[in-house]
PDB file of C-alpha atoms and ligand atoms in Angstrom:
ATOM      1  CA  MET A   1       9.452  72.833 -84.877  1.00  0.00           C
ATOM      2  CA  LYS A   2       7.407  74.986 -82.581  1.00  0.00           C
ATOM      3  CA  ILE A   3       8.179  75.099 -78.445  1.00  0.00           C
ATOM      4  CA  LYS A   4       5.850  77.607 -76.742  1.00  0.00           C
ATOM      5  CA  ILE A   5       6.390  78.596 -73.236  1.00  0.00           C
ATOM      6  CA  LEU A   6       4.030  79.439 -70.690  1.00  0.00           C
ATOM      7  CA  THR A   7       5.405  80.949 -67.893  1.00  0.00           C
ATOM      8  CA  LEU A   8       5.410  83.729 -65.059  1.00  0.00           C
ATOM      9  CA  PHE A   9       8.932  84.145 -65.236  1.00  0.00           C
ATOM     10  CA  PRO A  10      10.243  84.603 -69.415  1.00  0.00           C
ATOM     11  CA  GLU A  11      13.521  86.060 -68.075  1.00  0.00           C
ATOM     12  CA  MET A  12      14.631  82.312 -66.620  1.00  0.00           C
ATOM     13  CA  PHE A  13      14.636  80.993 -70.235  1.00  0.00           C
ATOM     14  CA  SER A  14      18.096  82.679 -71.410  1.00  0.00           C
ATOM     15  CA  PRO A  15      19.644  79.154 -71.557  1.00  0.00           C
ATOM     16  CA  LEU A  16      17.446  78.686 -74.467  1.00  0.00           C
ATOM     17  CA  ARG A  17      19.542  81.452 -76.819  1.00  0.00           C
ATOM     18  CA  CYS A  18      22.744  79.720 -76.134  1.00  0.00           C
ATOM     19  CA  SER A  19      24.888  76.843 -77.417  1.00  0.00           C
ATOM     20  CA  ILE A  20      23.140  74.072 -79.543  1.00  0.00           C
ATOM     21  CA  ILE A  21      19.473  74.909 -79.193  1.00  0.00           C
ATOM     22  CA  GLY A  22      20.190  78.993 -79.333  1.00  0.00           C
ATOM     23  CA  ARG A  23      21.812  77.792 -82.563  1.00  0.00           C
ATOM     24  CA  ALA A  24      18.995  76.083 -83.855  1.00  0.00           C
ATOM     25  CA  ALA A  25      16.612  78.735 -83.300  1.00  0.00           C
ATOM     26  CA  GLU A  26      18.545  81.446 -85.040  1.00  0.00           C
ATOM     27  CA  LYS A  27      19.199  79.221 -88.166  1.00  0.00           C
ATOM     28  CA  GLY A  28      14.997  79.189 -87.907  1.00  0.00           C
ATOM     29  CA  ILE A  29      14.993  75.100 -87.251  1.00  0.00           C
ATOM     30  CA  LEU A  30      13.459  75.546 -84.239  1.00  0.00           C
ATOM     31  CA  ASP A  31      10.982  78.448 -83.115  1.00  0.00           C
ATOM     32  CA  ILE A  32      10.608  79.200 -79.411  1.00  0.00           C
ATOM     33  CA  GLN A  33       8.022  81.655 -77.764  1.00  0.00           C
ATOM     34  CA  LEU A  34       7.808  83.004 -74.612  1.00  0.00           C
ATOM     35  CA  TYR A  35       4.526  83.880 -73.454  1.00  0.00           C
ATOM     36  CA  ASN A  36       4.551  85.934 -70.280  1.00  0.00           C
ATOM     37  CA  ILE A  37       0.897  84.742 -68.195  1.00  0.00           C
ATOM     38  CA  ARG A  38       1.134  88.017 -66.484  1.00  0.00           C
ATOM     39  CA  ASP A  39       0.577  90.010 -69.612  1.00  0.00           C
ATOM     40  CA  TYR A  40      -2.943  87.992 -69.960  1.00  0.00           C
ATOM     41  CA  THR A  41      -4.182  88.827 -66.586  1.00  0.00           C
ATOM     42  CA  ALA A  42      -7.579  90.392 -66.134  1.00  0.00           C
ATOM     43  CA  ASP A  43      -6.637  91.484 -62.725  1.00  0.00           C
ATOM     44  CA  LYS A  44      -6.246  95.390 -62.274  1.00  0.00           C
ATOM     45  CA  HIS A  45      -3.138  95.043 -60.175  1.00  0.00           C
ATOM     46  CA  GLY A  46      -1.481  92.372 -62.475  1.00  0.00           C
ATOM     47  CA  ARG A  47      -2.014  89.379 -59.858  1.00  0.00           C
ATOM     48  CA  CYS A  48      -1.715  85.691 -61.538  1.00  0.00           C
ATOM     49  CA  ASP A  49      -1.992  83.854 -58.295  1.00  0.00           C
ATOM     50  CA  ASP A  50      -4.479  83.482 -55.114  1.00  0.00           C
ATOM     51  CA  THR A  51      -4.878  81.679 -51.925  1.00  0.00           C
ATOM     52  CA  PRO A  52      -5.673  78.178 -51.674  1.00  0.00           C
ATOM     53  CA  PHE A  53      -9.636  77.539 -51.067  1.00  0.00           C
ATOM     54  CA  GLY A  54      -9.662  75.066 -48.620  1.00  0.00           C
ATOM     55  CA  GLY A  55      -6.346  76.491 -46.454  1.00  0.00           C
ATOM     56  CA  GLY A  56      -2.770  75.697 -46.347  1.00  0.00           C
ATOM     57  CA  ALA A  57       0.309  76.814 -47.020  1.00  0.00           C
ATOM     58  CA  GLY A  58       1.690  79.276 -50.215  1.00  0.00           C
ATOM     59  CA  MET A  59      -0.466  80.567 -53.234  1.00  0.00           C
ATOM     60  CA  VAL A  60      -1.988  78.811 -56.300  1.00  0.00           C
ATOM     61  CA  MET A  61      -1.812  80.167 -60.244  1.00  0.00           C
ATOM     62  CA  THR A  62      -5.145  81.899 -60.884  1.00  0.00           C
ATOM     63  CA  PRO A  63      -6.890  80.216 -64.055  1.00  0.00           C
ATOM     64  CA  GLN A  64      -7.936  83.230 -66.133  1.00  0.00           C
ATOM     65  CA  PRO A  65      -4.873  83.990 -67.178  1.00  0.00           C
ATOM     66  CA  ILE A  66      -3.587  80.661 -67.922  1.00  0.00           C
ATOM     67  CA  VAL A  67      -6.600  79.964 -70.137  1.00  0.00           C
ATOM     68  CA  ASP A  68      -5.829  82.999 -72.049  1.00  0.00           C
ATOM     69  CA  ALA A  69      -2.536  82.632 -72.616  1.00  0.00           C
ATOM     70  CA  MET A  70      -3.114  79.140 -73.756  1.00  0.00           C
ATOM     71  CA  ALA A  71      -5.622  80.836 -76.376  1.00  0.00           C
ATOM     72  CA  ALA A  72      -3.270  83.527 -77.530  1.00  0.00           C
ATOM     73  CA  ALA A  73      -0.327  80.914 -77.927  1.00  0.00           C
ATOM     74  CA  ASP A  74      -2.018  78.164 -79.616  1.00  0.00           C
ATOM     75  CA  PRO A  75      -5.279  79.436 -80.624  1.00  0.00           C
ATOM     76  CA  LEU A  76      -6.352  76.350 -83.407  1.00  0.00           C
ATOM     77  CA  HIS A  77      -4.797  73.938 -80.707  1.00  0.00           C
ATOM     78  CA  GLU A  78      -2.797  72.638 -83.283  1.00  0.00           C
ATOM     79  CA  LEU A  79      -0.190  71.624 -80.720  1.00  0.00           C
ATOM     80  CA  GLN A  80       0.147  69.344 -77.912  1.00  0.00           C
ATOM     81  CA  HIS A  81      -0.392  71.114 -74.494  1.00  0.00           C
ATOM     82  CA  ILE A  82       1.642  70.030 -72.069  1.00  0.00           C
ATOM     83  CA  TYR A  83       2.003  70.913 -68.037  1.00  0.00           C
ATOM     84  CA  VAL A  84       5.384  70.453 -66.529  1.00  0.00           C
ATOM     85  CA  SER A  85       4.386  68.676 -63.367  1.00  0.00           C
ATOM     86  CA  PRO A  86       5.615  66.413 -61.030  1.00  0.00           C
ATOM     87  CA  LYS A  87       2.416  64.475 -61.532  1.00  0.00           C
ATOM     88  CA  GLY A  88       3.111  63.515 -65.118  1.00  0.00           C
ATOM     89  CA  GLU A  89       4.890  60.660 -67.065  1.00  0.00           C
ATOM     90  CA  LYS A  90       8.749  60.621 -66.567  1.00  0.00           C
ATOM     91  CA  LEU A  91      10.251  62.109 -69.331  1.00  0.00           C
ATOM     92  CA  SER A  92      12.409  59.161 -70.982  1.00  0.00           C
ATOM     93  CA  HIS A  93      14.594  59.064 -74.481  1.00  0.00           C
ATOM     94  CA  SER A  94      11.845  57.803 -76.081  1.00  0.00           C
ATOM     95  CA  LEU A  95       9.403  60.608 -74.996  1.00  0.00           C
ATOM     96  CA  ALA A  96      12.115  63.098 -75.750  1.00  0.00           C
ATOM     97  CA  LYS A  97      12.148  61.008 -79.211  1.00  0.00           C
ATOM     98  CA  GLU A  98       8.298  61.394 -79.504  1.00  0.00           C
ATOM     99  CA  LEU A  99       7.986  65.105 -78.999  1.00  0.00           C
ATOM    100  CA  GLY A 100      11.088  65.963 -80.871  1.00  0.00           C
ATOM    101  CA  ALA A 101       9.131  64.277 -84.063  1.00  0.00           C
ATOM    102  CA  SER A 102       6.040  66.306 -83.764  1.00  0.00           C
ATOM    103  CA  ASP A 103       5.336  69.872 -85.243  1.00  0.00           C
ATOM    104  CA  GLY A 104       6.075  71.460 -81.757  1.00  0.00           C
ATOM    105  CA  PHE A 105       4.176  71.755 -78.226  1.00  0.00           C
ATOM    106  CA  VAL A 106       3.459  74.314 -75.767  1.00  0.00           C
ATOM    107  CA  LEU A 107       4.667  73.790 -72.133  1.00  0.00           C
ATOM    108  CA  LEU A 108       2.787  75.373 -69.575  1.00  0.00           C
ATOM    109  CA  CYS A 109       5.058  76.093 -66.156  1.00  0.00           C
ATOM    110  CA  GLY A 110       3.551  76.078 -62.432  1.00  0.00           C
ATOM    111  CA  HIS A 111       4.958  77.961 -60.117  1.00  0.00           C
ATOM    112  CA  TYR A 112       4.416  78.588 -56.061  1.00  0.00           C
ATOM    113  CA  GLU A 113       2.080  75.580 -55.059  1.00  0.00           C
ATOM    114  CA  GLY A 114       0.910  75.170 -58.801  1.00  0.00           C
ATOM    115  CA  VAL A 115      -2.030  75.694 -61.061  1.00  0.00           C
ATOM    116  CA  ASP A 116      -5.366  75.913 -60.427  1.00  0.00           C
ATOM    117  CA  GLN A 117      -7.043  72.601 -61.882  1.00  0.00           C
ATOM    118  CA  ARG A 118      -9.841  73.993 -63.722  1.00  0.00           C
ATOM    119  CA  ALA A 119      -6.876  75.694 -65.547  1.00  0.00           C
ATOM    120  CA  ILE A 120      -5.540  72.026 -66.335  1.00  0.00           C
ATOM    121  CA  ASP A 121      -8.830  70.273 -66.935  1.00  0.00           C
ATOM    122  CA  LEU A 122      -9.605  73.447 -69.740  1.00  0.00           C
ATOM    123  CA  THR A 123      -6.428  73.611 -71.680  1.00  0.00           C
ATOM    124  CA  VAL A 124      -3.733  70.701 -70.810  1.00  0.00           C
ATOM    125  CA  ASP A 125      -3.427  67.582 -73.220  1.00  0.00           C
ATOM    126  CA  ARG A 126      -0.756  65.731 -71.360  1.00  0.00           C
ATOM    127  CA  GLU A 127       1.573  66.140 -67.846  1.00  0.00           C
ATOM    128  CA  ILE A 128       5.315  65.591 -68.142  1.00  0.00           C
ATOM    129  CA  SER A 129       7.726  64.830 -65.251  1.00  0.00           C
ATOM    130  CA  VAL A 130      11.293  65.368 -65.194  1.00  0.00           C
ATOM    131  CA  GLY A 131      11.898  63.506 -61.851  1.00  0.00           C
ATOM    132  CA  ASP A 132      10.636  62.828 -58.057  1.00  0.00           C
ATOM    133  CA  TYR A 133      12.054  66.037 -56.079  1.00  0.00           C
ATOM    134  CA  VAL A 134      10.754  69.383 -55.084  1.00  0.00           C
ATOM    135  CA  LEU A 135      11.193  72.144 -57.688  1.00  0.00           C
ATOM    136  CA  THR A 136      10.174  75.769 -56.775  1.00  0.00           C
ATOM    137  CA  GLY A 137       8.866  76.092 -60.220  1.00  0.00           C
ATOM    138  CA  GLY A 138       8.211  73.990 -63.598  1.00  0.00           C
ATOM    139  CA  GLU A 139      10.420  75.981 -65.893  1.00  0.00           C
ATOM    140  CA  LEU A 140      13.817  74.575 -65.309  1.00  0.00           C
ATOM    141  CA  ALA A 141      12.141  70.970 -65.973  1.00  0.00           C
ATOM    142  CA  ALA A 142      10.431  72.739 -68.826  1.00  0.00           C
ATOM    143  CA  MET A 143      13.945  73.569 -70.346  1.00  0.00           C
ATOM    144  CA  VAL A 144      15.088  70.205 -69.623  1.00  0.00           C
ATOM    145  CA  ILE A 145      12.073  68.785 -71.742  1.00  0.00           C
ATOM    146  CA  ALA A 146      12.611  71.389 -74.687  1.00  0.00           C
ATOM    147  CA  ASP A 147      16.323  70.507 -74.670  1.00  0.00           C
ATOM    148  CA  ALA A 148      15.809  66.758 -75.002  1.00  0.00           C
ATOM    149  CA  ALA A 149      12.914  66.881 -77.341  1.00  0.00           C
ATOM    150  CA  ALA A 150      14.660  69.654 -79.877  1.00  0.00           C
ATOM    151  CA  ARG A 151      18.089  67.556 -80.116  1.00  0.00           C
ATOM    152  CA  PHE A 152      15.905  64.660 -81.960  1.00  0.00           C
ATOM    153  CA  VAL A 153      14.661  67.724 -84.724  1.00  0.00           C
ATOM    154  CA  PRO A 154      16.851  67.208 -87.723  1.00  0.00           C
ATOM    155  CA  GLY A 155      19.643  69.771 -88.443  1.00  0.00           C
ATOM    156  CA  VAL A 156      19.614  70.575 -84.291  1.00  0.00           C
ATOM    157  CA  LEU A 157      22.820  68.516 -83.796  1.00  0.00           C
ATOM    158  CA  GLY A 158      25.823  68.291 -86.557  1.00  0.00           C
ATOM    159  CA  SER A 159      25.794  65.161 -88.383  1.00  0.00           C
ATOM    160  CA  SER A 160      28.671  63.643 -85.864  1.00  0.00           C
ATOM    161  CA  ASP A 161      26.259  64.354 -82.986  1.00  0.00           C
ATOM    162  CA  SER A 162      23.474  62.698 -84.486  1.00  0.00           C
ATOM    163  CA  ALA A 163      25.510  59.177 -84.822  1.00  0.00           C
ATOM    164  CA  GLN A 164      26.261  59.517 -81.379  1.00  0.00           C
ATOM    165  CA  GLU A 165      22.518  59.350 -80.529  1.00  0.00           C
ATOM    166  CA  GLU A 166      22.694  55.641 -81.522  1.00  0.00           C
ATOM    167  CA  SER A 167      24.473  55.180 -78.212  1.00  0.00           C
ATOM    168  CA  PHE A 168      21.656  55.859 -75.698  1.00  0.00           C
ATOM    169  CA  SER A 169      19.530  53.848 -77.947  1.00  0.00           C
ATOM    170  CA  ASP A 170      21.674  51.111 -76.984  1.00  0.00           C
ATOM    171  CA  GLY A 171      20.511  51.430 -73.285  1.00  0.00           C
ATOM    172  CA  LEU A 172      23.787  52.515 -72.236  1.00  0.00           C
ATOM    173  CA  LEU A 173      26.053  54.575 -70.482  1.00  0.00           C
ATOM    174  CA  GLU A 174      28.706  56.568 -72.489  1.00  0.00           C
ATOM    175  CA  TYR A 175      32.082  54.943 -72.313  1.00  0.00           C
ATOM    176  CA  PRO A 176      34.952  57.468 -71.051  1.00  0.00           C
ATOM    177  CA  GLN A 177      36.265  60.031 -73.627  1.00  0.00           C
ATOM    178  CA  TYR A 178      39.518  61.696 -74.132  1.00  0.00           C
ATOM    179  CA  THR A 179      41.112  64.511 -75.759  1.00  0.00           C
ATOM    180  CA  ARG A 180      44.575  66.277 -76.606  1.00  0.00           C
ATOM    181  CA  PRO A 181      47.207  66.490 -74.428  1.00  0.00           C
ATOM    182  CA  GLN A 182      47.789  62.786 -74.760  1.00  0.00           C
ATOM    183  CA  GLU A 183      50.219  63.086 -71.341  1.00  0.00           C
ATOM    184  CA  PHE A 184      48.293  65.553 -68.441  1.00  0.00           C
ATOM    185  CA  MET A 185      49.652  65.695 -65.008  1.00  0.00           C
ATOM    186  CA  GLY A 186      51.098  62.009 -65.274  1.00  0.00           C
ATOM    187  CA  LEU A 187      48.036  60.382 -66.580  1.00  0.00           C
ATOM    188  CA  GLN A 188      48.191  58.913 -69.917  1.00  0.00           C
ATOM    189  CA  VAL A 189      45.528  58.736 -72.269  1.00  0.00           C
ATOM    190  CA  PRO A 190      44.426  54.918 -73.033  1.00  0.00           C
ATOM    191  CA  GLU A 191      46.968  53.093 -75.596  1.00  0.00           C
ATOM    192  CA  VAL A 192      44.082  51.565 -77.771  1.00  0.00           C
ATOM    193  CA  LEU A 193      42.576  55.036 -78.489  1.00  0.00           C
ATOM    194  CA  VAL A 194      46.137  56.762 -80.081  1.00  0.00           C
ATOM    195  CA  SER A 195      46.346  53.061 -81.622  1.00  0.00           C
ATOM    196  CA  GLY A 196      44.352  53.866 -84.944  1.00  0.00           C
ATOM    197  CA  HIS A 197      43.050  50.436 -84.942  1.00  0.00           C
ATOM    198  CA  HIS A 198      38.979  50.863 -85.066  1.00  0.00           C
ATOM    199  CA  ALA A 199      37.875  47.441 -84.441  1.00  0.00           C
ATOM    200  CA  ASN A 200      39.689  47.697 -81.612  1.00  0.00           C
ATOM    201  CA  ILE A 201      38.856  50.993 -80.296  1.00  0.00           C
ATOM    202  CA  GLU A 202      34.875  49.860 -81.276  1.00  0.00           C
ATOM    203  CA  LYS A 203      35.625  46.800 -78.964  1.00  0.00           C
ATOM    204  CA  TRP A 204      37.311  48.446 -76.227  1.00  0.00           C
ATOM    205  CA  ARG A 205      34.411  51.490 -76.086  1.00  0.00           C
ATOM    206  CA  ARG A 206      31.420  49.024 -75.955  1.00  0.00           C
ATOM    207  CA  GLU A 207      33.484  46.849 -73.207  1.00  0.00           C
ATOM    208  CA  GLN A 208      33.603  50.433 -71.185  1.00  0.00           C
ATOM    209  CA  ALA A 209      30.375  51.075 -71.604  1.00  0.00           C
ATOM    210  CA  GLU A 210      28.902  47.817 -70.469  1.00  0.00           C
ATOM    211  CA  LYS A 211      31.233  47.983 -67.540  1.00  0.00           C
ATOM    212  CA  ILE A 212      30.006  51.505 -66.353  1.00  0.00           C
ATOM    213  CA  THR A 213      26.274  50.809 -67.089  1.00  0.00           C
ATOM    214  CA  ALA A 214      26.951  47.332 -64.808  1.00  0.00           C
ATOM    215  CA  ALA A 215      28.270  49.292 -62.003  1.00  0.00           C
ATOM    216  CA  ARG A 216      26.159  52.623 -62.016  1.00  0.00           C
ATOM    217  CA  ARG A 217      22.919  51.623 -63.618  1.00  0.00           C
ATOM    218  CA  PRO A 218      22.267  48.040 -63.810  1.00  0.00           C
ATOM    219  CA  ASP A 219      18.479  49.130 -63.808  1.00  0.00           C
ATOM    220  CA  LEU A 220      19.421  49.804 -67.589  1.00  0.00           C
ATOM    221  CA  LEU A 221      20.787  46.772 -68.695  1.00  0.00           C
ATOM    222  CA  GLY A 222      17.348  44.658 -68.293  1.00  0.00           C
ATOM    223  CA  LYS A 223      15.998  47.361 -70.954  1.00  0.00           C
TER     224      LYS A 223
HETATM  225  C1  4G1 B   1       5.335  67.085 -54.772  1.00  0.00           C
HETATM  226  C2  4G1 B   1       9.442  68.099 -59.708  1.00  0.00           C
HETATM  227  C3  4G1 B   1       5.188  68.411 -55.280  1.00  0.00           C
HETATM  228  C4  4G1 B   1       8.825  69.047 -59.866  1.00  0.00           C
HETATM  229  C5  4G1 B   1       5.659  66.011 -54.907  1.00  0.00           C
HETATM  230  C6  4G1 B   1       9.743  67.513 -61.284  1.00  0.00           C
HETATM  231  C7  4G1 B   1       7.371  67.721 -55.923  1.00  0.00           C
HETATM  232  C8  4G1 B   1       7.540  69.828 -63.143  1.00  0.00           C
HETATM  233  C9  4G1 B   1       8.167  69.404 -62.017  1.00  0.00           C
HETATM  234  C10 4G1 B   1       6.146  68.853 -55.768  1.00  0.00           C
HETATM  235  C11 4G1 B   1       8.189  69.933 -60.422  1.00  0.00           C
HETATM  236  C12 4G1 B   1       6.705  66.193 -55.975  1.00  0.00           C
HETATM  237  C13 4G1 B   1       9.070  68.454 -62.205  1.00  0.00           C
HETATM  238  C14 4G1 B   1       6.864  69.843 -56.614  1.00  0.00           C
HETATM  239  C15 4G1 B   1       7.297  71.107 -60.618  1.00  0.00           C
HETATM  240  C16 4G1 B   1       4.329  73.554 -58.745  1.00  0.00           C
HETATM  241  C17 4G1 B   1       5.260  74.573 -59.367  1.00  0.00           C
HETATM  242  C18 4G1 B   1       4.529  72.162 -58.986  1.00  0.00           C
HETATM  243  C19 4G1 B   1       6.720  73.876 -58.962  1.00  0.00           C
HETATM  244  C20 4G1 B   1       6.275  72.298 -58.437  1.00  0.00           C
HETATM  245  C21 4G1 B   1       7.758  64.821 -56.315  1.00  0.00           C
HETATM  246  C22 4G1 B   1       6.275  72.263 -56.933  1.00  0.00           C
HETATM  247  N1  4G1 B   1       9.038  68.044 -63.485  1.00  0.00           N
HETATM  248  N2  4G1 B   1       7.134  71.212 -59.118  1.00  0.00           N
HETATM  249  N3  4G1 B   1       5.872  70.965 -56.170  1.00  0.00           N
HETATM  250  O1  4G1 B   1       8.071  69.922 -56.698  1.00  0.00           O
HETATM  251  O2  4G1 B   1       6.674  72.049 -61.256  1.00  0.00           O
HETATM  252  O3  4G1 B   1       8.112  68.901 -63.803  1.00  0.00           O
END
């Protein structure tokens, strides 16, 4: 799967080179490419932002470098072009799964007060948000979307992890996890988990998942 990211701050994306996503990229299962929007500006001083027409605080990202960076990233428009934006549809398990099943996508990251509307009108197919709060830029949101989608790509997760996948599709939060040592600072691992009785373990985990979901996220139980 191809993930192309258009940003003024490509150096923010080092987390994607680590851990599970980084390993998948090294293996060639994921192809993550960063495009520095500044490399595409026609402005002789390298500027990619300007003051907003109509006045107001802050700066707006200028359309020309964005349109040209998008054309360089996906000249035949083979992939879905996504603007990572608080105005977008909210990222969910099912949306991540849909993106993970595609050939790839381009993520456009805003910064400052955002992007000139004409760049969006000319290049963007879809807007996706990671939640309702203010960020200084779309870069962290883009990493959330890339990570959530990439883990659905076959081979990115180990086979034991992909089975784990089923649990959120139940719409439940996770049961508590324990590892060695069996006693730590006077606290014991629940007896059932060391019993070797797999049916009881499964039943306990299900009960725990239902209990924590009811307590913390009752909204998930209706889904
Ligand atoms: C008004 C949050 C502005 C933020 C209302 C989630 C947020 C991208 C996201 C903002 C961003 C609300 C996201 C805000 C994001 C231009 C550059 C937009 C950064 C920007 C609720 C700033 N999911 N925010 N504006 O945060 O890009 O995807």
